[in-house]
Each structure stands twice: as structure tokens, then as C-alpha cells.
Amino acid sequence: MVLFNVSRVETTPFDGQKPGTSGLRKKVKVFKQPNYLENFVQSTFNALTPQKVRGATLVVSGDGRYFSKDAIQIIIKMAAGNGVRRVWVGQNGLLSTPAVSAVIRERVGVDGSRATGAFILTASHNPGGPNEDFGIKYNMENGGPAPEGITDEIYENTKAIKEYLTADLPDVDITAIGVTSFGGPDGQFDVEVFDSASDYVKLMKSIFDFESIQKLLSSPKFTFCYDALHGVAGAYAKRIFVEELGAQESSLMNCVPKEDFGGGHPDPNLTYAKELVARMGLGKSNSEVEPPEFGAAADGDADRNMILGKRFFVTPSDSVSIIAANAVEAIPYFSAGLKGVARSMPTSSGLDIVAKNLNLKFFEVPTGWKFFGNLMDAGLCSICGEESFGTGSDHIREKDGIWAVLAWLSILAFKSKENLGGGELVTVEDIVRNHWATYGRHYYTRYDYENVDAGAAKELMAYLVKLQSSLAEVNEIVGGIRSDVSKVVHADEFEYKDPIDGSISKHQGIRYLFEDGSRLVFRLSGTGSEGATIRLYIEQYEKDPSKTGRDSQDALAPLVAVALGLSKMQEFTGRSAPTVIT
């Protein structure tokens, strides 16, 4: 057994190591600065109680993006230096964010050990590569992201750090499954490399009826494709969709994980998942090849998803509403009923109407999965979602892209169960249109203005807050832009008091609520690595079944004009158009 010594290394603070909604994200070149990653990791260890560090078991893995392999070795050495007992690493350093949550909650080591937390190395849907983004976040023993109390303490620690602890260990081979043991001042230290997919696949099989999904995938009239965008979802796609469910391997696209995501942007939306969008018949050029019945995509760390039918896009807001409306009959895990449902504030209020109709508890929370986690830990929420392509349930404490795909396949299989042998199948579009006929339609779009000058973005937000002091003035501006838009009846800055721990989250987005149920929401996003991203959310509710089939951008055009005029978007940002429209 190799013996190691622990050393204290002097360091000085770096500015700006404040974790965003889900960890610290910066350019790779920033993380590669000497001591930059080390400072953040030590500040995290210092923010945790001693029993969650000394003698503890930690998971260290991520989406495989550039710099991950170096970072894993650095964190292993620092874990040993801080008295951690064992580190679990997914083979090749790969674990999706939902799989990390599952491993923390479900996995038991050969010696009976269980993980108390994890360092997840991901910048989620942001690009990867030497000139792109890297990220790190810490998840707690419930499998969910560290709460604000911990992330605030981490940030405070980064501003005062003077030293970090590390061990003089050799690099560990993370390509081969097995245990490597070392001896140190506190006794034995183990690094266990384990299969990245097994625990997650086992969990999915306990939630869904794989046999019924298998029948759907083998039906002569059903075709399927899945695009991992060269992210970590590729490490799970073949195992689940091909080996377990019998899909053709040719139905998998971009399922080899790559450090730079194949040079693409691993964000599953209509802008960046171009290849899938074209294959599903939604591209600008009409292909003569008949598109598949069902398509889906994942982001870099596999926690986000996009659902598509043949020539049909399902908005994330509709997706979570439809899963919630159909879960009890279509998914065995929910057969006893839903405890409640929740959405992030910017997500459309379609889920609110499902909850009301089904008499379910309903919660509106700030953006950030940790807020859902508190509700789930308290047994108040079964299904939740965000408009930013995140959907999930209380099986783990992260959003879960593959779970969402399996949920949709389960609903399709249930709705078509009489015809799987060769009759007409219920389509994705059928399910969505039937949902609108029952609950009404929430026309919805999101405009993203990426890498805006941070000062300009703050000025725009301050202007919108100031404007809220006089609704008469707001309505005068609105009426001057479009006379066919309803009146603003309420305007505020969203604030959330957590019903479980009583914590208050302020400045969570600026809202303008209209008399007819329409909404405008403006938010600064915390997921970018440089500059600021302004997100503008536009929603209009339509109950009349004869008006639910309009083109979304046509239906929303009046509200879009109001949003851009009211906010003086071009004046403040210099942008005449958004970077991305969803």
C-alpha cells in the first residue's frame, strides 16, 4: 500500500468565486490558474461539518468535459488531505448529474459505506473545450445541490482562504473498475472506480414499466431517436435504450461523450440541437425522409431534456404539465398518487391548472433545483419542472433528462396500449393537443440575450423595478405600444419564503402580470460563465379550444412588442435581437 503525507499549501483568495444557481462556472483558463480550483474545493470542505468530511465517503465525477480528468485527480488528493475516508469515481470520471444524485441516495459500498456528498464537475449545457467552460458544484447527502446557506458560506470562505490541504498521492487510474488503497496520517484512504450506469439503470427500472416501453419501441409503427449531443448521456443511452429497451443502435445520435461535445453547444433546444431538429422534420429544409415518431435530446450533464414529436416541438412547460397529468396511470412509481407538484417561477402556469383540476398541492419556487429538493424531502412534491428544459421527480434531487424521456415513452405506451401490435398509435402531437383541449394552452416563449454587458443588464433590471412603482405609467406605456394587450394588474420582484426551512430568497425575477392571465418575466441568469444573460419570458393563456392551434410566435407577437418596448431592451443592451429564442 502506498503511503502518503499531507501538506498545507499557502494560497491567496481569487475574486468572483461566488457559486451561481448551480455551482461555480468559469472559462477553463480561469480554472487552470494555480490554486484556483484548490481554493474553491478547500472552501467547500471548510463550509461542511467535520463529520461530512473526516471519515466520509464522497463522489467525484462529472460530464467528462475538458479539464475534468485533471480536476478529479486534484480533488482526490485534497480529499485525502482533508481526512476523507473514500472517494467514489464513475469509470473514466463520467457520471451524469442525475446519476450522481442516484449514487448518493442509493449506492451502498462493499463495506456498507454510503456517500455523504459529491463534487460534480460540469458546466451543464455550456460548451466545453480548452477555450470554453468548466464548472464545479457540491451536492449534499440528500443528493441535491448545496442550499444557499452552504453556498454563501463557501463564497465567504473563498474571500478569506489562506491555505489548502493536499496529499502527495500518485494519480489514480480512473479508466479501470476497482479499488486503489493508500495509507495516510488518518489511516486508510480508498479510491473506488465503479460502473457509471449500473445504479442509475437499476433505479429507472424500479420507476418505469420497461416491458411496456419495450413493446412500444418494437411496434412496427413507432420510430425513435435520441441525441446526447456528445454529452455524458451517451454513457447511459446505449445501456437503457438499446440493451434494456431494444431500440435500434442507429436511433442513437452523438452518443459518444467528448471533452468538447464534438465542438457543439450541448444545450437541448431548437437552436443548438440542429441535427435532431432536422431529423424530426422541424428544420428549415424539408427532408424527403419521414421523421421518427419521437425524438429527444440531452444536455452536457444529462439533467436537461428536449421532447419532440414528428414535426412537433413540446415546450418544457407543457412537458412537465403533461407528465403530471398522466403520471398516475402511466408510470408505476406514481400509481398511489402524486404528493404535489411544483414549478420554477418563470415556467408557464400550465402546471398550476393541472394541479387545480387534480386537486394537488402546488408550489411556485425560484429558479434552482435545490428549492424543489426541500419540498421533496418534506414529502410535499412528486413532480416538478423548469422552463429551461429541466424536468424531474422525487426519485432523486436533481432534474433528470433520461427520466423525462422514459416518462414520455411510458405515456405514449399507455395511450397506445391497445394498438402496439400494428394499429394506429397515439402521437406526441395528439397528447399535447388533447392536453390543451382539456386544460387550455399557455402560449410561451423565452428570449435569451447572452453575454450582455453586466452593467447594462443591471441598469435594465433596475429600470424595470423602478417602473413598477406606478402601474398607471406602465399601462400608459403598454397601451402606447399595443392597444390589443390587456392591462397590467400586478407587478413585483418575486420573493420566496421556503415553507420548509423559512429561508427567504429575494430578487428572483421581475414580474408583470396582466388581467387576462398573461405574464412577462425578466431575469438575470446565473448559469453563464462571463457577461450577463438576460432572460425574458412571455406567456399568454388561451382557454378557447378554437384558438389553441395558433402559431406560438404569432399568438405572442403583441406581448413580445410590449416586453421589448417596456424594457427598452435595445436601448439598454444594444441588441436588436435575442441570441436564442425558445
XYZ file of C-alpha atoms in Angstrom:
582
model
C 0.000 0.000 0.000
C 1.339 3.432 -0.994
C 1.762 5.760 1.989
C 1.153 9.493 1.690
C 1.852 12.678 3.586
C -0.431 15.687 3.936
C 0.832 19.195 3.315
C -0.623 22.641 3.896
C -0.172 24.867 0.863
C -0.294 28.644 1.271
C -2.666 30.479 -1.051
C -4.420 33.804 -1.533
C -8.077 34.462 -2.475
C -9.394 34.911 -6.018
C -12.204 37.367 -6.708
C -15.538 36.155 -8.024
C -15.727 32.584 -6.719
C -19.421 33.004 -5.914
C -21.448 29.921 -6.876
C -24.416 30.652 -9.178
C -27.749 28.808 -9.231
C -25.836 25.557 -9.621
C -22.188 25.880 -8.726
C -19.182 27.849 -9.955
C -18.811 28.201 -13.735
C -15.921 29.948 -15.456
C -13.757 29.592 -18.531
C -11.266 26.691 -18.428
C -8.368 29.149 -18.489
C -9.684 30.663 -15.234
C -9.902 27.249 -13.531
C -6.397 26.367 -14.746
C -4.816 29.219 -12.774
C -2.610 27.795 -9.988
C -4.670 27.237 -6.802
C -7.968 28.431 -8.357
C -9.757 25.064 -8.195
C -7.948 24.161 -4.974
C -9.208 27.324 -3.235
C -12.817 26.548 -4.133
C -12.583 22.890 -3.093
C -10.949 23.746 0.257
C -13.529 26.494 0.847
C -16.215 23.855 0.298
C -14.610 21.386 2.731
C -14.379 24.234 5.270
C -18.099 25.007 4.847
C -19.136 21.432 5.684
C -19.459 19.975 9.175
C -16.438 17.803 10.153
C -18.464 14.548 10.040
C -19.257 15.191 6.373
C -15.545 15.370 5.592
C -13.386 13.367 8.021
C -14.009 9.651 7.594
C -16.692 10.365 4.976
C -17.372 8.910 1.517
C -17.532 11.406 -1.362
C -18.421 11.050 -5.036
C -16.206 12.904 -7.559
C -17.222 12.740 -11.246
C -18.897 14.770 -13.970
C -19.871 15.180 -17.590
C -16.390 14.461 -18.967
C -15.764 17.968 -20.305
C -12.244 19.264 -20.890
C -10.190 19.651 -17.665
C -12.359 17.096 -15.780
C -9.634 14.444 -15.617
C -7.126 16.905 -14.131
C -9.713 18.241 -11.696
C -10.653 14.746 -10.464
C -7.016 13.992 -9.573
C -6.670 17.341 -7.749
C -9.867 16.711 -5.736
C -8.865 13.107 -4.863
C -5.568 14.393 -3.421
C -7.348 17.170 -1.498
C -9.981 14.727 -0.182
C -7.177 12.564 1.212
C -5.521 15.657 2.683
C -8.745 16.653 4.435
C -9.283 13.247 6.044
C -11.954 11.839 3.724
C -12.102 8.022 4.053
C -13.013 7.081 0.468
C -13.773 8.638 -2.906
C -16.090 7.027 -5.453
C -15.404 7.861 -9.117
C -17.522 6.830 -12.105
C -15.455 4.930 -14.684
C -13.495 7.399 -16.857
C -14.680 10.138 -14.489
C -18.150 10.029 -16.057
C -21.391 10.355 -14.101
C -24.417 12.324 -15.215
C -25.686 14.841 -12.670
C -28.876 12.768 -12.082
C -26.738 9.619 -11.713
C -24.595 11.351 -9.051
C -27.789 12.121 -7.132
C -28.893 8.491 -7.511
C -25.481 7.202 -6.372
C -25.551 9.393 -3.232
C -29.083 8.221 -2.402
C -28.961 4.564 -3.474
C -25.446 3.133 -3.694
C -24.018 1.048 -0.860
C -20.301 0.218 -0.997
C -18.985 -3.324 -0.489
C -18.068 -2.336 3.077
C -21.549 -0.886 3.730
C -20.434 2.720 3.198
C -22.765 5.397 1.812
C -21.836 8.748 0.279
C -22.475 11.967 2.203
C -21.913 14.306 -0.745
C -20.348 14.873 -4.146
C -18.245 17.225 -6.199
C -19.873 17.306 -9.648
C -17.664 18.603 -12.447
C -19.935 20.157 -15.028
C -20.944 23.438 -16.604
C -24.200 21.752 -17.633
C -25.413 22.958 -21.047
C -22.454 25.325 -21.619
C -19.835 24.453 -24.288
C -16.651 22.545 -23.398
C -13.037 22.610 -24.587
C -9.774 24.440 -23.824
C -11.336 27.856 -24.590
C -14.799 27.084 -23.242
C -16.444 26.469 -19.874
C -15.787 24.365 -16.797
C -17.785 24.132 -13.599
C -17.947 22.545 -10.173
C -20.742 22.193 -7.661
C -21.266 20.376 -4.388
C -24.268 18.139 -3.694
C -25.390 17.164 -0.201
C -26.322 13.841 1.412
C -29.901 14.056 0.073
C -28.437 14.015 -3.448
C -29.403 17.625 -4.142
C -27.370 20.807 -4.711
C -25.973 22.558 -1.653
C -28.530 25.029 -0.207
C -27.884 28.763 -0.185
C -26.694 28.654 3.441
C -23.802 26.410 2.360
C -23.028 28.149 -0.953
C -22.973 31.518 0.825
C -20.508 30.102 3.354
C -18.349 28.650 0.563
C -18.219 32.094 -1.045
C -17.282 33.786 2.226
C -14.527 31.181 2.713
C -13.115 31.868 -0.773
C -12.663 35.526 0.157
C -10.519 34.740 3.220
C -8.719 31.476 2.371
C -5.038 31.283 3.331
C -4.168 27.606 2.828
C -5.440 24.318 1.482
C -4.672 20.700 2.392
C -3.483 18.122 -0.130
C -1.811 14.709 -0.153
C 1.244 13.648 -2.160
C -0.605 10.805 -3.893
C 0.186 9.488 -7.350
C -2.582 9.922 -9.945
C -5.210 7.183 -9.769
C -6.196 5.181 -12.879
C -9.879 6.106 -13.335
C -10.293 4.053 -16.523
C -10.351 0.656 -14.765
C -13.035 -0.510 -12.341
C -11.580 -1.410 -8.950
C -10.320 -0.062 -5.622
C -6.942 1.619 -5.051
C -5.926 1.917 -1.382
C -3.438 4.277 0.255
C -2.235 4.809 3.816
C -2.085 8.238 5.421
C -1.908 10.020 8.780
C -5.591 9.207 9.482
C -5.401 5.589 8.282
C -6.593 4.022 5.045
C -7.862 6.070 2.108
C -9.600 4.324 -0.818
C -10.488 5.414 -4.332
C -13.146 3.176 -5.880
C -13.818 3.385 -9.615
C -17.234 1.899 -10.427
C -19.533 1.392 -13.416
C -21.150 4.731 -14.268
C -24.534 3.344 -15.351
C -25.494 0.393 -13.119
C -27.017 2.245 -10.142
C -28.936 4.645 -12.385
C -30.298 1.904 -14.671
C -31.460 -0.093 -11.641
C -33.304 2.981 -10.328
C -35.015 3.653 -13.691
C -36.192 0.015 -13.841
C -37.783 0.425 -10.406
C -39.760 3.506 -11.584
C -40.978 2.621 -15.089
C -42.591 -0.400 -16.725
C -39.719 -1.273 -19.064
C -41.742 -4.115 -20.589
C -44.477 -1.779 -21.845
C -41.889 0.720 -23.202
C -40.135 -2.198 -24.919
C -43.437 -3.136 -26.642
C -43.809 0.464 -27.850
C -40.246 0.588 -29.224
C -40.735 -2.722 -31.039
C -44.107 -1.677 -32.502
C -43.896 -1.596 -36.329
C -45.386 1.934 -36.423
C -43.165 3.518 -33.766
C -39.797 5.111 -34.582
C -37.467 6.755 -32.108
C -34.244 8.762 -31.945
C -32.158 10.133 -29.088
C -29.391 12.754 -29.309
C -26.870 13.011 -26.446
C -25.104 15.980 -28.117
C -21.808 14.196 -27.249
C -22.517 14.719 -23.546
C -22.447 12.231 -20.687
C -25.970 10.954 -21.546
C -24.191 8.871 -24.178
C -22.791 6.708 -21.363
C -26.393 5.738 -20.458
C -28.246 5.824 -23.789
C -26.965 2.552 -25.253
C -27.417 0.722 -21.958
C -31.025 1.883 -21.458
C -32.498 2.400 -24.913
C -30.673 -0.335 -26.844
C -29.712 -3.046 -24.339
C -32.673 -2.759 -21.949
C -35.459 -1.493 -24.226
C -34.476 -2.963 -27.591
C -34.184 0.214 -29.664
C -32.003 0.084 -32.781
C -28.478 1.374 -32.221
C -28.998 3.560 -35.317
C -31.604 5.514 -33.318
C -28.809 6.953 -31.124
C -27.177 10.181 -32.303
C -23.963 11.767 -30.969
C -23.819 9.289 -28.093
C -20.031 9.157 -27.694
C -19.121 11.528 -24.819
C -16.447 14.036 -25.895
C -14.429 16.590 -23.919
C -15.555 19.363 -26.269
C -19.006 17.906 -27.045
C -17.891 17.455 -30.653
C -17.378 21.209 -30.990
C -21.102 21.809 -30.419
C -23.131 23.562 -27.764
C -24.651 20.780 -25.593
C -27.916 22.615 -24.953
C -31.038 20.651 -25.966
C -33.111 23.347 -27.654
C -34.280 24.153 -31.177
C -31.222 26.343 -31.826
C -28.390 24.045 -30.747
C -29.770 20.509 -31.333
C -29.780 21.198 -35.087
C -29.187 17.632 -36.247
C -32.062 16.216 -34.180
C -34.364 19.107 -35.127
C -33.716 18.408 -38.827
C -34.236 14.659 -38.367
C -37.573 15.301 -36.643
C -38.809 17.373 -39.595
C -38.532 20.737 -37.848
C -35.549 22.066 -39.809
C -35.692 24.868 -42.346
C -35.375 22.482 -45.299
C -37.979 19.785 -45.813
C -36.405 16.340 -45.957
C -37.987 13.630 -48.075
C -37.239 11.098 -45.325
C -40.190 10.522 -42.982
C -39.235 11.751 -39.473
C -39.402 9.433 -36.448
C -42.493 9.481 -34.205
C -40.487 10.525 -31.161
C -37.195 12.332 -30.611
C -35.361 13.615 -27.561
C -32.072 15.314 -26.671
C -29.945 15.802 -23.549
C -27.503 18.465 -22.420
C -23.855 18.037 -21.381
C -24.510 16.532 -17.942
C -27.813 14.828 -18.931
C -30.063 16.644 -16.484
C -31.963 18.590 -19.190
C -34.149 17.228 -21.960
C -35.972 18.299 -25.095
C -39.002 16.329 -26.288
C -40.073 16.323 -29.942
C -42.797 14.593 -31.888
C -42.860 14.209 -35.648
C -42.621 17.826 -36.906
C -43.739 18.938 -33.436
C -41.942 20.673 -30.540
C -43.105 20.188 -26.951
C -42.327 23.189 -24.752
C -40.711 22.247 -21.418
C -43.604 23.974 -19.620
C -46.133 21.789 -21.467
C -43.952 18.722 -20.916
C -43.995 18.875 -17.100
C -47.747 19.616 -17.112
C -48.461 16.626 -19.365
C -46.244 14.272 -17.320
C -48.024 15.397 -14.129
C -51.470 14.956 -15.705
C -50.696 11.395 -16.877
C -48.193 10.057 -14.319
C -50.555 8.149 -12.022
C -51.977 5.919 -14.757
C -48.879 5.620 -16.951
C -45.911 5.321 -14.529
C -45.902 2.585 -11.838
C -43.817 4.674 -9.400
C -46.716 7.159 -9.105
C -49.586 4.637 -9.055
C -50.509 5.541 -5.450
C -50.957 9.221 -6.406
C -48.912 12.417 -6.501
C -47.915 14.202 -3.275
C -47.861 17.554 -5.040
C -46.289 19.392 -7.978
C -44.026 22.416 -8.331
C -42.545 24.684 -10.992
C -39.981 27.440 -11.125
C -41.459 30.945 -11.227
C -40.564 31.681 -14.894
C -42.130 28.380 -16.067
C -45.595 28.756 -17.589
C -48.560 28.422 -15.253
C -49.875 25.361 -17.121
C -48.887 23.160 -14.175
C -50.971 25.343 -11.825
C -54.121 24.479 -13.800
C -53.329 20.738 -13.810
C -52.772 20.902 -10.033
C -56.077 22.722 -9.518
C -58.018 20.243 -11.670
C -56.446 17.214 -9.991
C -56.667 18.760 -6.513
C -52.908 18.579 -5.937
C -50.654 20.655 -3.703
C -48.882 23.240 -5.843
C -45.719 25.308 -5.275
C -44.035 28.122 -7.234
C -40.326 28.403 -6.402
C -37.283 30.402 -7.576
C -35.088 29.005 -10.345
C -32.707 26.389 -8.916
C -33.354 22.710 -8.271
C -32.438 22.974 -4.578
C -35.811 24.656 -3.897
C -37.648 21.587 -5.215
C -35.397 19.362 -3.078
C -36.658 20.872 0.174
C -40.275 20.216 -0.851
C -39.434 16.645 -1.870
C -37.536 15.913 1.352
C -40.641 17.058 3.242
C -42.873 14.722 1.189
C -44.786 17.587 -0.459
C -43.773 17.242 -4.113
C -43.634 14.326 -6.578
C -43.103 16.008 -9.977
C -41.529 19.341 -10.827
C -40.082 21.251 -13.728
C -38.416 24.337 -15.132
C -38.955 26.022 -18.478
C -35.221 25.685 -19.118
C -35.663 22.068 -20.250
C -35.461 20.602 -16.742
C -37.984 18.030 -15.537
C -37.824 15.580 -12.662
C -39.388 13.836 -9.716
C -38.682 12.851 -6.128
C -36.726 9.718 -7.175
C -33.594 11.899 -6.915
C -32.857 15.538 -6.059
C -31.766 16.774 -9.482
C -33.572 17.285 -12.754
C -33.279 14.188 -14.886
C -33.234 14.194 -18.687
C -33.427 10.443 -19.307
C -36.186 10.112 -16.673
C -38.245 12.663 -18.654
C -37.738 10.702 -21.890
C -38.807 7.463 -20.175
C -41.831 9.281 -18.702
C -42.922 10.369 -22.196
C -42.339 6.891 -23.634
C -44.433 5.478 -20.763
C -47.310 7.866 -21.539
C -47.130 7.053 -25.258
C -47.086 3.310 -24.470
C -50.065 3.634 -22.107
C -52.147 5.702 -24.550
C -51.420 3.270 -27.408
C -51.507 0.005 -25.449
C -54.388 -1.468 -27.485
C -52.611 -0.819 -30.807
C -48.981 -1.733 -30.169
C -49.309 -4.783 -32.431
C -49.792 -2.655 -35.528
C -52.796 -0.301 -35.162
C -52.649 3.493 -35.242
C -50.570 4.829 -32.365
C -51.304 7.922 -30.305
C -48.666 10.511 -31.245
C -46.790 13.146 -29.241
C -48.822 15.822 -31.044
C -52.108 14.035 -30.184
C -51.197 14.008 -26.492
C -50.262 17.697 -26.450
C -53.356 18.850 -28.369
C -55.654 16.757 -26.149
C -53.978 18.332 -23.128
C -54.667 21.831 -24.498
C -58.301 20.892 -25.165
C -58.653 19.821 -21.521
C -56.622 22.462 -19.683
C -56.217 25.334 -22.149
C -52.969 26.406 -23.789
C -50.233 28.592 -22.408
C -48.540 30.201 -25.401
C -44.998 30.655 -24.217
C -41.606 31.799 -25.440
C -38.269 32.721 -23.917
C -35.813 35.258 -25.330
C -32.194 34.893 -24.188
C -29.753 37.777 -24.549
C -26.375 36.125 -23.831
C -23.072 37.774 -22.843
C -24.658 41.201 -22.390
C -22.510 43.817 -20.647
C -23.122 43.143 -16.939
C -23.505 46.850 -16.106
C -26.095 47.365 -18.858
C -28.020 44.296 -17.703
C -28.165 45.591 -14.131
C -29.328 49.021 -15.328
C -32.145 47.436 -17.353
C -33.309 45.414 -14.337
C -33.153 48.459 -12.040
C -35.221 50.426 -14.563
C -37.902 47.693 -14.644
C -38.100 47.623 -10.829
C -38.445 51.415 -10.659
C -41.174 51.323 -13.312
C -43.272 49.031 -11.107
C -43.973 51.849 -8.637
C -46.645 53.253 -10.975
C -48.967 50.794 -12.740
C -50.751 53.759 -14.349
C -47.492 54.734 -16.060
C -46.841 51.085 -17.017
C -50.283 50.760 -18.608
C -49.829 54.040 -20.461
C -46.593 52.675 -21.999
C -48.249 49.303 -22.759
C -51.258 50.973 -24.401
C -48.947 53.148 -26.485
C -47.162 50.070 -27.836
C -50.188 47.766 -28.402
C -53.817 48.638 -27.737
C -54.829 44.943 -28.077
C -52.909 43.824 -24.966
C -54.706 43.508 -21.642
C -53.901 45.749 -18.627
C -51.107 45.078 -16.127
C -52.806 44.413 -12.780
C -49.799 43.471 -10.668
C -46.025 43.985 -10.845
C -43.395 42.844 -8.374
C -39.972 41.331 -7.806
C -40.512 37.659 -6.988
C -39.561 36.704 -3.444
C -39.858 33.201 -1.980
C -40.184 32.092 1.604
C -39.328 28.411 1.802
C -42.230 26.647 3.568
C -39.833 24.053 4.998
C -36.848 25.955 6.398
C -38.259 29.502 6.387
C -35.348 30.882 4.344
C -36.151 33.871 2.129
C -34.845 34.253 -1.426
C -35.127 37.808 -2.778
C -34.664 39.397 -6.226
C -35.677 36.227 -8.068
C -37.109 37.895 -11.158
C -39.216 40.872 -12.182
C -42.858 40.105 -12.990
C -45.595 41.964 -14.842
C -48.947 40.157 -14.528
C -51.833 41.019 -16.868
C -55.595 40.951 -16.342
C -56.123 38.033 -18.777
C -53.551 35.772 -17.076
C -50.663 36.732 -19.367
C -47.221 37.324 -17.831
C -43.920 38.990 -18.604
C -40.917 37.923 -16.519
C -37.384 39.360 -16.681
C -34.494 37.537 -15.016
C -30.699 37.635 -14.923
C -29.423 34.087 -15.312
C -26.767 32.635 -13.038
C -25.614 29.891 -15.419
C -23.297 31.749 -17.811
C -19.523 31.917 -17.353
C -18.943 35.527 -18.432
C -21.017 38.652 -19.061
C -24.691 38.515 -18.111
C -27.595 36.648 -19.659
C -30.963 38.412 -19.632
C -33.872 36.028 -19.931
C -37.259 37.370 -20.987
C -40.272 35.061 -20.542
C -43.538 35.799 -22.349
C -46.735 33.870 -21.668
C -50.343 34.137 -22.771
C -53.150 31.843 -21.582
C -55.849 30.758 -24.043
C -58.909 28.809 -22.800
C -60.919 28.890 -26.019
C -60.345 25.470 -27.711
C -60.873 27.076 -31.136
C -57.831 29.328 -30.528
C -55.299 26.817 -29.112
C -53.884 25.828 -32.510
C -52.261 29.131 -33.489
C -48.561 29.517 -34.224
C -46.930 30.412 -30.916
C -44.889 33.376 -32.199
C -47.968 34.834 -33.967
C -50.102 34.496 -30.838
C -47.403 36.129 -28.700
C -46.397 38.932 -31.110
C -48.375 41.679 -29.289
C -46.886 40.735 -25.888
C -43.374 40.461 -27.383
C -43.689 44.016 -28.719
C -44.838 45.208 -25.283
C -41.974 43.391 -23.494
C -39.265 44.841 -25.737
C -40.734 48.343 -25.662
C -41.492 48.409 -21.947
C -37.980 47.205 -21.013
C -36.156 49.389 -23.581
C -34.205 46.211 -24.355
C -32.374 47.548 -27.406
C -31.639 50.884 -25.764
C -30.028 49.266 -22.708
C -28.264 46.296 -24.343
C -27.588 47.457 -27.898
C -29.139 44.176 -29.093
C -31.749 44.276 -31.843
C -32.494 40.549 -31.468
C -32.037 37.830 -28.845
C -29.241 35.241 -29.070
C -31.708 32.370 -28.686
C -35.495 32.143 -28.940
C -37.120 29.089 -27.379
